[in-house]
Amino acid sequence: MNSIARGAVAFSAAGLIALASWEGFESNPYQDVGGIWTDGFGNTVAVQPNKKVTVPAALGRLSNNLARFEKAVIECTTRPLTQGQYDAYVKFSYNVGVTAFCNSTLVKKFNAGDVIGSCNELKRWIYVKGKRVQGLVNRREAERSMCLSGLPNDGGV
């Protein structure tokens, strides 16, 4: 396993492409399945419902948002991460938020050394307001695969 010291890891190009692909780009603000105003590449910060966002502005917001979620992953985990774990956890926290990520069983399991169990926790985060969302099922399976990548035998699963 190629673990990387927590302070030395950075979100990879593959992670960025995967995140942008899952989020998609929307110039017109919209309310997501949870009712949260969103624009650009999944941005939920300072969205103005009647104001379109340009691609350059959305990319700037994506960069600013990623810095916040990368910081959360570094601060909330206590063990070295593989690139796949780091990318998966940043993508996940980008979707669920810093507080949900840091307080999750996923992080508790990871910090306790149950790396595979931590990756498997991703599959539980598929509901919005009590309803199973197929898009989240698909996204979480992709994040789980990313999380397990680089582990011996891809985590034994």
XYZ file of C-alpha atoms in Angstrom:
157
model
C 0.000 0.000 0.000
C 1.350 3.397 -0.961
C 0.201 5.581 1.902
C 1.085 9.232 1.836
C 1.700 11.389 4.872
C -1.417 13.455 5.463
C 0.302 16.796 4.905
C 1.968 15.662 1.687
C -1.103 14.527 -0.222
C -3.043 16.683 -2.688
C -6.216 16.161 -4.659
C -5.236 14.448 -7.896
C -6.166 15.370 -11.450
C -8.152 12.130 -11.623
C -10.007 13.127 -8.451
C -10.764 16.574 -9.875
C -12.060 15.155 -13.148
C -14.197 12.610 -11.290
C -15.605 15.304 -8.999
C -16.388 17.679 -11.852
C -18.001 14.832 -13.808
C -20.237 13.809 -10.902
C -21.193 17.372 -10.092
C -21.631 18.474 -13.686
C -21.740 22.141 -14.666
C -24.837 24.284 -14.357
C -24.677 27.978 -15.155
C -28.239 28.526 -13.916
C -28.718 28.162 -10.160
C -31.046 25.325 -9.182
C -32.227 23.551 -6.068
C -30.681 20.099 -5.699
C -32.642 17.039 -4.529
C -32.200 18.252 -0.951
C -33.535 21.715 -1.784
C -30.145 23.427 -1.521
C -29.393 26.209 -3.996
C -26.515 25.112 -6.197
C -24.614 26.409 -9.219
C -21.445 25.799 -11.202
C -19.759 22.526 -10.252
C -21.887 21.709 -7.212
C -21.194 25.005 -5.472
C -23.558 25.811 -2.596
C -21.772 28.895 -1.224
C -23.285 32.357 -1.841
C -25.513 31.119 -4.664
C -27.799 33.833 -5.985
C -30.936 32.123 -7.347
C -31.387 34.531 -10.266
C -27.735 34.986 -11.259
C -26.005 32.762 -13.804
C -22.418 31.710 -13.157
C -19.752 31.614 -15.872
C -17.377 28.695 -16.345
C -14.347 30.730 -15.139
C -16.253 31.860 -12.036
C -17.448 28.306 -11.385
C -13.897 26.975 -11.683
C -12.740 29.607 -9.185
C -15.474 28.563 -6.767
C -14.579 24.904 -7.276
C -10.960 25.662 -6.400
C -11.955 27.622 -3.277
C -14.387 24.919 -2.184
C -11.843 22.148 -2.719
C -9.343 23.895 -0.458
C -11.913 23.814 2.354
C -12.711 20.120 1.876
C -9.081 19.082 1.487
C -8.338 20.857 4.768
C -11.189 18.965 6.442
C -9.898 15.597 5.250
C -6.407 16.400 6.558
C -7.679 17.719 9.892
C -10.216 14.971 10.574
C -8.133 11.935 9.650
C -5.247 10.781 11.814
C -3.579 8.144 9.630
C -1.636 8.240 6.368
C -3.917 8.088 3.323
C -3.498 6.489 -0.071
C -4.154 8.776 -3.027
C -7.392 6.896 -3.675
C -8.590 7.345 -0.098
C -7.740 11.016 -0.121
C -9.484 11.666 -3.432
C -12.548 9.645 -2.392
C -12.811 11.383 0.983
C -12.436 14.859 -0.554
C -15.117 14.044 -3.159
C -17.370 12.648 -0.440
C -16.918 15.600 1.904
C -17.531 17.986 -1.013
C -20.910 16.310 -1.404
C -21.988 15.885 2.228
C -20.175 18.770 3.918
C -17.326 19.154 6.382
C -19.324 18.519 9.560
C -20.999 15.374 8.226
C -17.656 14.057 6.997
C -15.693 14.779 10.162
C -18.380 13.363 12.464
C -19.036 10.276 10.340
C -18.535 6.641 11.255
C -16.434 6.507 8.087
C -13.815 8.789 9.677
C -14.041 7.015 13.030
C -13.385 3.668 11.354
C -10.528 5.053 9.268
C -8.842 6.633 12.293
C -9.231 3.363 14.233
C -7.419 1.488 11.453
C -10.436 -0.126 9.794
C -9.598 1.192 6.346
C -11.778 -1.241 4.388
C -14.685 -0.676 6.765
C -14.225 3.047 6.292
C -14.407 2.748 2.514
C -17.471 0.521 2.829
C -19.222 3.198 4.926
C -19.530 5.280 1.766
C -22.283 2.941 0.571
C -24.510 4.064 3.449
C -24.679 7.699 2.273
C -27.301 7.240 -0.434
C -30.343 8.943 1.072
C -31.703 12.472 0.898
C -34.499 13.264 3.338
C -35.005 9.526 3.897
C -35.291 8.671 0.201
C -32.792 6.454 -1.629
C -31.282 8.366 -4.568
C -29.903 6.232 -7.391
C -27.439 8.941 -8.412
C -25.935 8.773 -4.917
C -25.830 4.966 -5.056
C -23.771 5.231 -8.247
C -21.575 8.018 -6.908
C -20.862 6.213 -3.627
C -19.896 3.016 -5.413
C -17.437 4.996 -7.549
C -16.051 6.697 -4.416
C -15.783 3.325 -2.663
C -13.830 1.880 -5.598
C -11.548 4.913 -5.561
C -11.115 4.571 -1.782
C -10.144 0.899 -2.066
C -7.769 1.430 -4.987
C -4.148 1.026 -4.060
C -4.906 -1.307 -1.174
C -3.571 -4.863 -1.363
C -5.975 -6.759 -3.656
C -8.068 -3.564 -3.836
C -9.088 -4.018 -0.235
C -9.916 -7.680 -0.539
C -13.337 -6.999 -2.031
